[in-house]
mmCIF file of C-alpha atoms in Angstrom:
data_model
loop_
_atom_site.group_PDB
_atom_site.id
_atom_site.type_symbol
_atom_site.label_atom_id
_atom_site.label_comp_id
_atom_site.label_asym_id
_atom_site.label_seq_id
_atom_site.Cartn_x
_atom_site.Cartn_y
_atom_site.Cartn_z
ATOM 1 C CA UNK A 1447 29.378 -1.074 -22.809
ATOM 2 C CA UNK A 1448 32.503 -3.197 -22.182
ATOM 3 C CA UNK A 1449 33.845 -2.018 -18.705
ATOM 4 C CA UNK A 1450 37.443 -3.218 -17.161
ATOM 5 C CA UNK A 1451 37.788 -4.170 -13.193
ATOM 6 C CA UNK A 1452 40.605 -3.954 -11.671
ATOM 7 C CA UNK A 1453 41.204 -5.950 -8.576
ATOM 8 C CA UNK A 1454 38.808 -9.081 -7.656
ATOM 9 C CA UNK A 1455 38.814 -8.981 -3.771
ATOM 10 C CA UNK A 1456 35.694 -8.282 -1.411
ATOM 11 C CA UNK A 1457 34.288 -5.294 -2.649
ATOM 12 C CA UNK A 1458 35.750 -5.779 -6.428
ATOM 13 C CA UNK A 1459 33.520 -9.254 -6.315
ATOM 14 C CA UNK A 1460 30.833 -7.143 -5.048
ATOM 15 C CA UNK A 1461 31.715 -4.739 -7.971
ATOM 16 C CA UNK A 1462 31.846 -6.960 -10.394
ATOM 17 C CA UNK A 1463 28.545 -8.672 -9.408
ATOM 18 C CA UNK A 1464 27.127 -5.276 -9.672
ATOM 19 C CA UNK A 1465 28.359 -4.962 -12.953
ATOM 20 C CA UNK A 1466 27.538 -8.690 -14.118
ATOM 21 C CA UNK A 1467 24.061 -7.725 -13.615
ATOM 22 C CA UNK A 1468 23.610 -4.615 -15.591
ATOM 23 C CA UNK A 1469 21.358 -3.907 -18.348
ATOM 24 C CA UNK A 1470 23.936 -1.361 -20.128
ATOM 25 C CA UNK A 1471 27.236 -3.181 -19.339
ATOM 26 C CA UNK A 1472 27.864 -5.879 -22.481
ATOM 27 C CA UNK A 1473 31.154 -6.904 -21.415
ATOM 28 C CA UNK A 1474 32.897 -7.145 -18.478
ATOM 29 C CA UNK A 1475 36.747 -8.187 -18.381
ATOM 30 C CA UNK A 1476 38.307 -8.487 -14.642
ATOM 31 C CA UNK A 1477 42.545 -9.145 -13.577
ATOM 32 C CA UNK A 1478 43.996 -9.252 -10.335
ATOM 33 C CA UNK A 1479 47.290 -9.660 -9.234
ATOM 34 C CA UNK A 1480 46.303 -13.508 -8.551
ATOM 35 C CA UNK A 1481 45.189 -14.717 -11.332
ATOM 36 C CA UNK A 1482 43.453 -17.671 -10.127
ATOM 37 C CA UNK A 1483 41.271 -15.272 -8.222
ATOM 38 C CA UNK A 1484 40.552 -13.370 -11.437
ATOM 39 C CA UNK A 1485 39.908 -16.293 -13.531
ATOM 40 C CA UNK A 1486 37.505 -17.755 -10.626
ATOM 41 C CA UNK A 1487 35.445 -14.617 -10.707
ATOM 42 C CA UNK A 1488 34.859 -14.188 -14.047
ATOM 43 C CA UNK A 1489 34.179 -17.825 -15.254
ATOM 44 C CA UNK A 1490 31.380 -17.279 -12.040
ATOM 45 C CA UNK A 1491 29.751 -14.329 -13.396
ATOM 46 C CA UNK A 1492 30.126 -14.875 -17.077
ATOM 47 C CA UNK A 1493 32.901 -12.483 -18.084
ATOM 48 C CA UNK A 1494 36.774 -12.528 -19.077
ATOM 49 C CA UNK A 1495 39.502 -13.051 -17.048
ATOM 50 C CA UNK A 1496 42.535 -10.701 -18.644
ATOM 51 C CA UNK A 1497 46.439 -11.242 -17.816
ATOM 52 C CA UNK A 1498 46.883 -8.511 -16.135
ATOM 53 C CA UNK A 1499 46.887 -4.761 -15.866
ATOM 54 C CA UNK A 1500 47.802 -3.756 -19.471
ATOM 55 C CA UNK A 1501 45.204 -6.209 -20.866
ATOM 56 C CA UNK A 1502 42.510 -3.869 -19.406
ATOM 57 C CA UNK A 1503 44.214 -0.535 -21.253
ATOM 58 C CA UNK A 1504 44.351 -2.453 -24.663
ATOM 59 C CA UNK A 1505 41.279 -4.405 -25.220
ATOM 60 C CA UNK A 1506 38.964 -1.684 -26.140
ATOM 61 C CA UNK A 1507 37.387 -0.754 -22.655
ATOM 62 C CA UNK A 1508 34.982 1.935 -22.109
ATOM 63 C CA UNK A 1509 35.648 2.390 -18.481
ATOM 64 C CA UNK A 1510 37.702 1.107 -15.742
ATOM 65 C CA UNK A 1511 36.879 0.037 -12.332
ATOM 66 C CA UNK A 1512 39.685 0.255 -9.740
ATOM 67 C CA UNK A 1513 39.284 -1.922 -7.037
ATOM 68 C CA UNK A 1514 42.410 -2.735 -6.373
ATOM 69 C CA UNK A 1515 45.297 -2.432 -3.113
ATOM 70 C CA UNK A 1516 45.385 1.178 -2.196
ATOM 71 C CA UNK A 1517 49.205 1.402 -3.467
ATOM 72 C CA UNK A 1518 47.889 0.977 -7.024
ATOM 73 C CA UNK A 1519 45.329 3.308 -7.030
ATOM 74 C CA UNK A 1520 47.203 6.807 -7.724
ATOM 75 C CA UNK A 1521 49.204 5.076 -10.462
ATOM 76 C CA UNK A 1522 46.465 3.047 -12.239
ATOM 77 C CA UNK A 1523 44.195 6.607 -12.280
ATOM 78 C CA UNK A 1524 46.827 8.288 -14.152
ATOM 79 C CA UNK A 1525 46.910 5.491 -16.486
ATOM 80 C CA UNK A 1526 42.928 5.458 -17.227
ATOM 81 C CA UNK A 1527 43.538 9.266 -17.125
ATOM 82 C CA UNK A 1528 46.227 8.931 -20.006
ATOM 83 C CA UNK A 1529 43.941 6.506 -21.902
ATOM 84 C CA UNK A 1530 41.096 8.919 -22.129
ATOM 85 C CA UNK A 1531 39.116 6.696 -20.007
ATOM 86 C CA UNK A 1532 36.855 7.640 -17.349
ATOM 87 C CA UNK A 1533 37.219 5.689 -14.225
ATOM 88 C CA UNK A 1534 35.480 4.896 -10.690
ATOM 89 C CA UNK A 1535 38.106 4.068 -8.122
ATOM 90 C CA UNK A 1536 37.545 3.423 -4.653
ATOM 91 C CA UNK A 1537 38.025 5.227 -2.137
ATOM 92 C CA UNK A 1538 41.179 6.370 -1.138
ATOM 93 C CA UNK A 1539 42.422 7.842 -4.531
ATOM 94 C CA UNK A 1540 46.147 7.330 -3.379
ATOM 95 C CA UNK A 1541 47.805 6.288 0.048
ATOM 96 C CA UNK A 1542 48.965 10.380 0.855
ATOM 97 C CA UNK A 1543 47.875 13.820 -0.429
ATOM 98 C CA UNK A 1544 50.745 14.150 -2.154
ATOM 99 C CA UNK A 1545 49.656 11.012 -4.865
ATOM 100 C CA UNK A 1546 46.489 12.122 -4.462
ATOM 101 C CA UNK A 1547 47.115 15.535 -5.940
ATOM 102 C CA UNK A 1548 49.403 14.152 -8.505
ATOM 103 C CA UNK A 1549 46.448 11.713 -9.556
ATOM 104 C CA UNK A 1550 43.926 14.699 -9.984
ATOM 105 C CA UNK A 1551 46.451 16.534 -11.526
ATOM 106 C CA UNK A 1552 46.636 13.897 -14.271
ATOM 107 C CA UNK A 1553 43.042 13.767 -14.144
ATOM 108 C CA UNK A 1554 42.336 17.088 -14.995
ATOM 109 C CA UNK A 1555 44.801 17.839 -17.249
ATOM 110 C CA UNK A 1556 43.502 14.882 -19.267
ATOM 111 C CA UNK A 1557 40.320 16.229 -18.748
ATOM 112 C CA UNK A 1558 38.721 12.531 -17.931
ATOM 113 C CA UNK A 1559 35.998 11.770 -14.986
ATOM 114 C CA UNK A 1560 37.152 10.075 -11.777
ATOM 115 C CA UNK A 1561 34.154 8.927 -9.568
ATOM 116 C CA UNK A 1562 35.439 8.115 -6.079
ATOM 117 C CA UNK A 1563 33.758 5.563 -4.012
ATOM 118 C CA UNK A 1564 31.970 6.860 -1.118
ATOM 119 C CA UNK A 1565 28.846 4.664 -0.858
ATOM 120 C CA UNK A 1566 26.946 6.393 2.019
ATOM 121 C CA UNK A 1567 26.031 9.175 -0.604
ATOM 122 C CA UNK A 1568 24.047 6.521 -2.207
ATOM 123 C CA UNK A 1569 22.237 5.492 1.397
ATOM 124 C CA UNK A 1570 18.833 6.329 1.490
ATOM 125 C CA UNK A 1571 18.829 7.209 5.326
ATOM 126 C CA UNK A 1572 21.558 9.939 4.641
ATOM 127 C CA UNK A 1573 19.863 11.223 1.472
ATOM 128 C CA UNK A 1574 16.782 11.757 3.252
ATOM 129 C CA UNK A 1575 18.772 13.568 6.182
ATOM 130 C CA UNK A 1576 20.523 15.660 3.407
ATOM 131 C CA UNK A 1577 17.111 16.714 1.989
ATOM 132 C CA UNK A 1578 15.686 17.513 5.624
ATOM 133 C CA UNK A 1579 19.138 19.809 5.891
ATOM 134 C CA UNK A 1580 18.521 21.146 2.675
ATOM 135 C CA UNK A 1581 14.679 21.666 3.109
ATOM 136 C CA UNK A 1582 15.052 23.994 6.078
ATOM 137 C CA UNK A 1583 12.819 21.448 7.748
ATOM 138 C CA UNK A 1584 15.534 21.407 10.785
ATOM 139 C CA UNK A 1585 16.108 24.944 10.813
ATOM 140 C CA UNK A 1586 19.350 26.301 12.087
ATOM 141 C CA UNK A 1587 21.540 23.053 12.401
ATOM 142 C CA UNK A 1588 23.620 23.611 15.349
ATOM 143 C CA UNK A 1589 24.970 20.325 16.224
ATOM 144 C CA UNK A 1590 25.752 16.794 14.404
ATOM 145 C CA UNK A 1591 27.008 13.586 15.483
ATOM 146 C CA UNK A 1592 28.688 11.038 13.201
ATOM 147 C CA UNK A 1593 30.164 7.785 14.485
ATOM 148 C CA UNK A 1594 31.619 4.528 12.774
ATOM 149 C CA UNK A 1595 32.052 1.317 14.783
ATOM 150 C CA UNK A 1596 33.396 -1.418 12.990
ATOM 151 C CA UNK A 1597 32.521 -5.333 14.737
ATOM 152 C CA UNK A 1598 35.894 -6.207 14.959
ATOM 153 C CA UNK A 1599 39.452 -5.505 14.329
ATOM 154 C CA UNK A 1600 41.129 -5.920 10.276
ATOM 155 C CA UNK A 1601 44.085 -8.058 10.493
ATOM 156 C CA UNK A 1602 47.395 -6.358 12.167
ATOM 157 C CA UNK A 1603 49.161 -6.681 8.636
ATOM 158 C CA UNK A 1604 46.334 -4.326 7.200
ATOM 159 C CA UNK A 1605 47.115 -1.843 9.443
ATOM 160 C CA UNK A 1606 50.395 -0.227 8.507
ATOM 161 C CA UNK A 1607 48.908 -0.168 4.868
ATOM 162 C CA UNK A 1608 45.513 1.200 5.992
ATOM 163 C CA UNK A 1609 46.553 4.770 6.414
ATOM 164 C CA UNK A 1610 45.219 4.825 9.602
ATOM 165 C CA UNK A 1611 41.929 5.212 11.090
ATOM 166 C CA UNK A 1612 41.355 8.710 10.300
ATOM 167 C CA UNK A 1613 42.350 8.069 6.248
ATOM 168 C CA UNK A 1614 40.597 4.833 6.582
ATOM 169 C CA UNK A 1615 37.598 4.646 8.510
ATOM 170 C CA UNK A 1616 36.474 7.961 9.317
ATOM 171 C CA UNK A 1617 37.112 9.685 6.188
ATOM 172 C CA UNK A 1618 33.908 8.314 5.460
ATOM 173 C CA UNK A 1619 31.902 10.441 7.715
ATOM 174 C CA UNK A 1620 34.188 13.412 7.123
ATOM 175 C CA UNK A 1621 32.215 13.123 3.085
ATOM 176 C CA UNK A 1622 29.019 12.756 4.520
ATOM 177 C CA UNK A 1623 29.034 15.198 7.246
ATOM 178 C CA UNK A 1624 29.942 17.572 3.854
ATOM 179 C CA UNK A 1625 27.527 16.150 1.555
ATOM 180 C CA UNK A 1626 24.223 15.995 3.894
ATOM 181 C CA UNK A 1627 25.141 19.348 5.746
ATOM 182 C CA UNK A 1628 26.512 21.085 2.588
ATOM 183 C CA UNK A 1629 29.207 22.807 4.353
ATOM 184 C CA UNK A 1630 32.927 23.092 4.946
ATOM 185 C CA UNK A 1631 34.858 21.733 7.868
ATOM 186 C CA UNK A 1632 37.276 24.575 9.338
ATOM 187 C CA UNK A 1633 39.104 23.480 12.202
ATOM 188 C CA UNK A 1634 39.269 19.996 13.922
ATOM 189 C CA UNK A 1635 40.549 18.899 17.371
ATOM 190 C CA UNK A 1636 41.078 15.042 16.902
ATOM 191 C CA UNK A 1637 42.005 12.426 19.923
ATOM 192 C CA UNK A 1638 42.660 8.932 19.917
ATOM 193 C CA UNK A 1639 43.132 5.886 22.164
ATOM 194 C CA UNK A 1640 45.847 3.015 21.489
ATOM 195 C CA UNK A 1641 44.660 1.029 24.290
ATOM 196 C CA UNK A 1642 42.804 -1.936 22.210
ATOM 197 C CA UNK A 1643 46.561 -3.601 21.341
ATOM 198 C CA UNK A 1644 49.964 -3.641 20.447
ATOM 199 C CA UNK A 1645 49.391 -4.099 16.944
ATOM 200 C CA UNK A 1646 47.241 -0.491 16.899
ATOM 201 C CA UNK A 1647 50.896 0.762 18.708
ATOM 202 C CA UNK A 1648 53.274 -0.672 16.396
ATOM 203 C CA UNK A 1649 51.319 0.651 12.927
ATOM 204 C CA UNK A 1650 51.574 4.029 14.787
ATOM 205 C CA UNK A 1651 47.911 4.007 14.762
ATOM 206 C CA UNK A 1652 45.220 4.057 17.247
ATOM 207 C CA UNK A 1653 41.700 1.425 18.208
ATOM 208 C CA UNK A 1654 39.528 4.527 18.848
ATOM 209 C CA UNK A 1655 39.031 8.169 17.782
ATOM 210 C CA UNK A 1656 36.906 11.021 18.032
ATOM 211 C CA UNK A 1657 36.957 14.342 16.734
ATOM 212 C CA UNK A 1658 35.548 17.786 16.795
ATOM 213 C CA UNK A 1659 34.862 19.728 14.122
ATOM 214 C CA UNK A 1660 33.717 23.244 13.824
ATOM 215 C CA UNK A 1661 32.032 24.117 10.438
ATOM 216 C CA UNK A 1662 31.196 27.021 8.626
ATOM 217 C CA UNK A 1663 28.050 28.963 9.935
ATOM 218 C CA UNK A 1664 28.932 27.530 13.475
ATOM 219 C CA UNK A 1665 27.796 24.120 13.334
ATOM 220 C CA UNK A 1666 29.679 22.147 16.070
ATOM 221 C CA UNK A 1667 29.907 18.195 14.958
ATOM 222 C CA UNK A 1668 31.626 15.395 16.798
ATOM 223 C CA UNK A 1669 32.741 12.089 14.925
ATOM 224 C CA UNK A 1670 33.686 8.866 16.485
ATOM 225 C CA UNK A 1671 35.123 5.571 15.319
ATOM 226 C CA UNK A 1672 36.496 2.574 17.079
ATOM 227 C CA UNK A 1673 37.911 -0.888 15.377
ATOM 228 C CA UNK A 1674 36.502 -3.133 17.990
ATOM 229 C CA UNK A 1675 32.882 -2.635 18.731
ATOM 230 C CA UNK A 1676 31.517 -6.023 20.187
ATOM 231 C CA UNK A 1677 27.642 -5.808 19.518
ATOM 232 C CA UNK A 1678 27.816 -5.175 15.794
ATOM 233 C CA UNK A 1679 28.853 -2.774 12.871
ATOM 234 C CA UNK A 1680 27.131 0.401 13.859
ATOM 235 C CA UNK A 1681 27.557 3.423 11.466
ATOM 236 C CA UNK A 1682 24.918 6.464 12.675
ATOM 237 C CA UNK A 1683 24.192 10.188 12.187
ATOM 238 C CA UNK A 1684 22.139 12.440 14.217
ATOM 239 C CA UNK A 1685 21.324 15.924 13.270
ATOM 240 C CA UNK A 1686 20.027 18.584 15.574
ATOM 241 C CA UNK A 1687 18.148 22.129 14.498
ATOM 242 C CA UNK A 1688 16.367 24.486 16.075
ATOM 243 C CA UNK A 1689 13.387 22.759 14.858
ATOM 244 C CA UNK A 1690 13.959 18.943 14.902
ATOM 245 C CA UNK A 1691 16.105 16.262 14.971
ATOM 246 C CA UNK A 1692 16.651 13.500 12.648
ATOM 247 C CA UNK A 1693 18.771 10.115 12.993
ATOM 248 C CA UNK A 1694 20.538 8.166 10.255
ATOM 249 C CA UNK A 1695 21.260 4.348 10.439
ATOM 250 C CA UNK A 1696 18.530 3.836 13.226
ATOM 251 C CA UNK A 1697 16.619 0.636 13.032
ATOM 252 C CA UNK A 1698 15.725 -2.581 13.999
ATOM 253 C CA UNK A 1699 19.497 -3.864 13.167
ATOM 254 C CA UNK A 1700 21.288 -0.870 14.739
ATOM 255 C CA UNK A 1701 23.938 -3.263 17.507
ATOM 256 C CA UNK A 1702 22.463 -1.509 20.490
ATOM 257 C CA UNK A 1703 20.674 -2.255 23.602
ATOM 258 C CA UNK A 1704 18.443 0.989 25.808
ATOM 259 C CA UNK A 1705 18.529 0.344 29.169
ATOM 260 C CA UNK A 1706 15.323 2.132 29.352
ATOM 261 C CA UNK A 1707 12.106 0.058 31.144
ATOM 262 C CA UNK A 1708 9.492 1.073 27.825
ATOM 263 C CA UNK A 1709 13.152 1.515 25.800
ATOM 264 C CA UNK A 1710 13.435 -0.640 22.076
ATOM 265 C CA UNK A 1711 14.207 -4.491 22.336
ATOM 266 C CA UNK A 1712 17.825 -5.075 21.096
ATOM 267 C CA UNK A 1713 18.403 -5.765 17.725
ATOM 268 C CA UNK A 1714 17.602 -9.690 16.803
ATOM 269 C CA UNK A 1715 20.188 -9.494 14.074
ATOM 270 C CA UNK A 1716 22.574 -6.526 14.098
ATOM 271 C CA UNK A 1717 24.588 -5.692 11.052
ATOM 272 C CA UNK A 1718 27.955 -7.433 11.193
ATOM 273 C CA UNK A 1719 29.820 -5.332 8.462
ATOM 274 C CA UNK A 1720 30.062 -2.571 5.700
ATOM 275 C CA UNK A 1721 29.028 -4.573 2.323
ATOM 276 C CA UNK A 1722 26.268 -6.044 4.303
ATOM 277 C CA UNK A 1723 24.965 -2.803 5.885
ATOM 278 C CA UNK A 1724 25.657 -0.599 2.653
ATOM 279 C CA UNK A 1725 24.925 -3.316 -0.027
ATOM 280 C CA UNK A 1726 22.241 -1.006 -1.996
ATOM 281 C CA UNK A 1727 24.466 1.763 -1.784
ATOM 282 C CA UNK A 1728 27.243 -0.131 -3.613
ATOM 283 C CA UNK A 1729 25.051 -0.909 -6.043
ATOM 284 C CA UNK A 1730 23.603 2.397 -6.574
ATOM 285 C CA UNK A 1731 26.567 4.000 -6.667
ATOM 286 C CA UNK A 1732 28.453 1.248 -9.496
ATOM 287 C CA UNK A 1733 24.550 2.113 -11.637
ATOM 288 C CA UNK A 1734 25.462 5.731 -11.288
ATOM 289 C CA UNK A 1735 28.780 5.692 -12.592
ATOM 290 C CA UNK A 1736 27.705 3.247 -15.718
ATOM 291 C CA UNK A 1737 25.169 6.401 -16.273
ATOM 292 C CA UNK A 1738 27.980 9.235 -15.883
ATOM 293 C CA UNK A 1739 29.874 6.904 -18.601
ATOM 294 C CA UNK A 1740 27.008 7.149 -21.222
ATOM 295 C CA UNK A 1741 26.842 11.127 -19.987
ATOM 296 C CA UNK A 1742 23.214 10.580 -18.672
ATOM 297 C CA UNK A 1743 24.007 12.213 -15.000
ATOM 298 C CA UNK A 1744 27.503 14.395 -13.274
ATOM 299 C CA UNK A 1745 29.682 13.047 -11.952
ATOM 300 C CA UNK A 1746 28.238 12.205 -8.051
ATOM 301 C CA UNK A 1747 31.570 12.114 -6.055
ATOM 302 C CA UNK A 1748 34.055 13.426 -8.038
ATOM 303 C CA UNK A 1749 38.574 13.466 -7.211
ATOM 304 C CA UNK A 1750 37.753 16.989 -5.721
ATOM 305 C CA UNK A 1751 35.003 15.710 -2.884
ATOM 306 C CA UNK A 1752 37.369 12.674 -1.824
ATOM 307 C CA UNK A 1753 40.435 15.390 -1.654
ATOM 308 C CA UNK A 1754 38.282 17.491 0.816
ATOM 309 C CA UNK A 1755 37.399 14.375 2.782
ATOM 310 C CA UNK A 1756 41.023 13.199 3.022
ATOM 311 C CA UNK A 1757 42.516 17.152 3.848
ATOM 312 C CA UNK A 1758 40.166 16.751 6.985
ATOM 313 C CA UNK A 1759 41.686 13.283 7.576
ATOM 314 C CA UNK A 1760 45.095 14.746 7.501
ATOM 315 C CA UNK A 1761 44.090 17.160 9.619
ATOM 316 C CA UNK A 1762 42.678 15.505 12.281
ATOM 317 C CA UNK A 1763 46.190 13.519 12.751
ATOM 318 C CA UNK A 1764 47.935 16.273 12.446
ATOM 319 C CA UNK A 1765 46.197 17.615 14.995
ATOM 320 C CA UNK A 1766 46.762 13.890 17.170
ATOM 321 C CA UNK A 1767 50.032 14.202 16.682
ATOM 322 C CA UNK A 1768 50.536 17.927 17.879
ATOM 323 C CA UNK A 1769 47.822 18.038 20.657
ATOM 324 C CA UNK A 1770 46.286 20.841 19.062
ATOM 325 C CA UNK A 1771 43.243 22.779 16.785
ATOM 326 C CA UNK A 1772 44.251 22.212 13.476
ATOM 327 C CA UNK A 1773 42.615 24.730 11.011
ATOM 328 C CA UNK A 1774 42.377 23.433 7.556
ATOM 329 C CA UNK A 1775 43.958 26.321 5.849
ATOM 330 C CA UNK A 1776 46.994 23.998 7.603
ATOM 331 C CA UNK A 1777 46.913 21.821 5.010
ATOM 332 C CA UNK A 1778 47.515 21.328 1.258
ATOM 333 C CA UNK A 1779 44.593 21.190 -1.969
ATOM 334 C CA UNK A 1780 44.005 22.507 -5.368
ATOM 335 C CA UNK A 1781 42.956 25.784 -5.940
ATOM 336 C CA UNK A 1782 40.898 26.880 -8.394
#
């Protein structure tokens, strides 16, 4: 399989490592907007540098990796759509909802696969929460809790470009609270505090968020996220039924300290960010898509999942914004 990356920054190294490494992949040929950076990459891990962009669409690829600067995402899908290729892109699939519908309306028309990148599906700690959901093990699931700390702040430049924290940081949880619970967010009320910097101010954007979410059948959820959380990266998930409760991302590395006398020591080495914390999950998820490729699995994430994840996102500053419950009838998808 011969497989073009787009994009050779943190996670498209990662990627590409991934990819280096597979059994099924024959051929890997990566570009980046600096070339040096491309070149560098590939002459590390054995594979081609290419020019640039239209290198990738005319060198006889079987798929295409996007792992490139948000802005090019919408554009380059449509591309890979219009190619016939299938494509993993990570996540977000554009920088509004308005690309993002236009690049999943070139998507289907085409009738290609887009995998979107939302690792935590490929976490074994949510996986086994989604199966104790699934099971009936907790019985009626009447409350969850989702939260995403991050060690420290991205640059101030990222942040006007990010899409805010919402789009950027918690739209991750908004996919997982769907995937593990298996149901549909219908009304947020989001919050958020500005109070970490000027920088947060300026990008129109905020340090710290939370969010609650009522979804179908009644289940109240809360999610949280902040950009500056001193004692480490800390990504969690609790999950309360009737009949028990399970945790996600609770272990000797979660960043925090009980105050209790007989309570856990603190962690010796707390996780310090996401491609350290979710490394097998990146992998598992780049395997997965080489399988949907050679049509040995479906599609695990597909344009659809990350629209639903990003209509909550837009909800929840919506609802920011307005000071209000935002339903999300409110806001814009595909129907069927």
């Amino acid at each position: 399989m011969r497989i073009g990356l787009i994009g050779a920054g943190r996670i498209g190294t990662f990627h590409a490592a991934t990819l280096s490494r597979h059994r099924e992949v024959g051929s890997l040929i990566i570009t980046d907007v600096d070339r040096a950076r491309a070149h560098e990459l590939a002459d590390r891990l054995g594979a081609t540098a290419a020019p640039g962009v239209d290198e990738i669409f005319t060198w006889g690829v079987d798929a295409v990796v996007i792992t490139a600067a948000t802005a090019a995402h919408a554009e380059l899908i449509g591309r890979a759509a219009r190619s016939g290729l299938p494509v993993f892109c990570e996540k977000p699939i554009a920088a509004d909802l308005p690309g993002t519908l236009t690049a999943l309306a070139e998507v289907d028309a085409a009738g290609t696969v887009l995998q979107t990148g939302f690792q935590r599906r490929f976490d074994a700690g949510y996986t086994t929460a989604r199966e104790a959901v699934r099971s009936g093990r907790l019985g009626r699931l009447h409350t969850v809790r989702a939260m995403t700390a991050d060690q420290a702040p991205p640059p101030a430049a990222y942040l006007p470009v990010s899409g805010g924290i919402y789009r950027d940081c918690l739209v991750h949880d908004f996919d997982i609270l769907r995937w593990v619970t298996g149901r549909e967010v219908v009304e947020v009320y989001a919050a958020g505090s500005d109070a970490g910097g000027a920088m947060y101010r300026e990008a129109n954007d905020v340090d710290t968020a939370a969010v609650v979410l009522t979804l179908e059948e009644g289940t109240l959820a809360t999610a949280t996220a902040t950009r500056a959380n001193g004692a480490g990266y800390d990504v969690r998930m609790e999950l309360a039924g009737e009949l028990d409760t399970v945790a996600v991302g609770l272990d000797d590395r979660t960043p925090i300290t009980s105050t209790e006398p007989a309570g856990p020591p603190p962690a010796d080495k707390p996780w310090t960010g996401f491609l350290e914390r979710f490394a097998p999950a990146y992998e598992a998820e780049i395997a997965a898509f080489v399988e949907v490729v050679r049509g040995e699995r479906a599609n695990p994430c597909d344009g659809r999942e990350a629209l639903q994840a990003l209509r909550i996102a837009e909800a929840c500053e919506l609802s920011r914004h307005e000071r209000r419950p935002v339903t999300l009838g409110e806001i814009a998808g595909i129907r069927d």
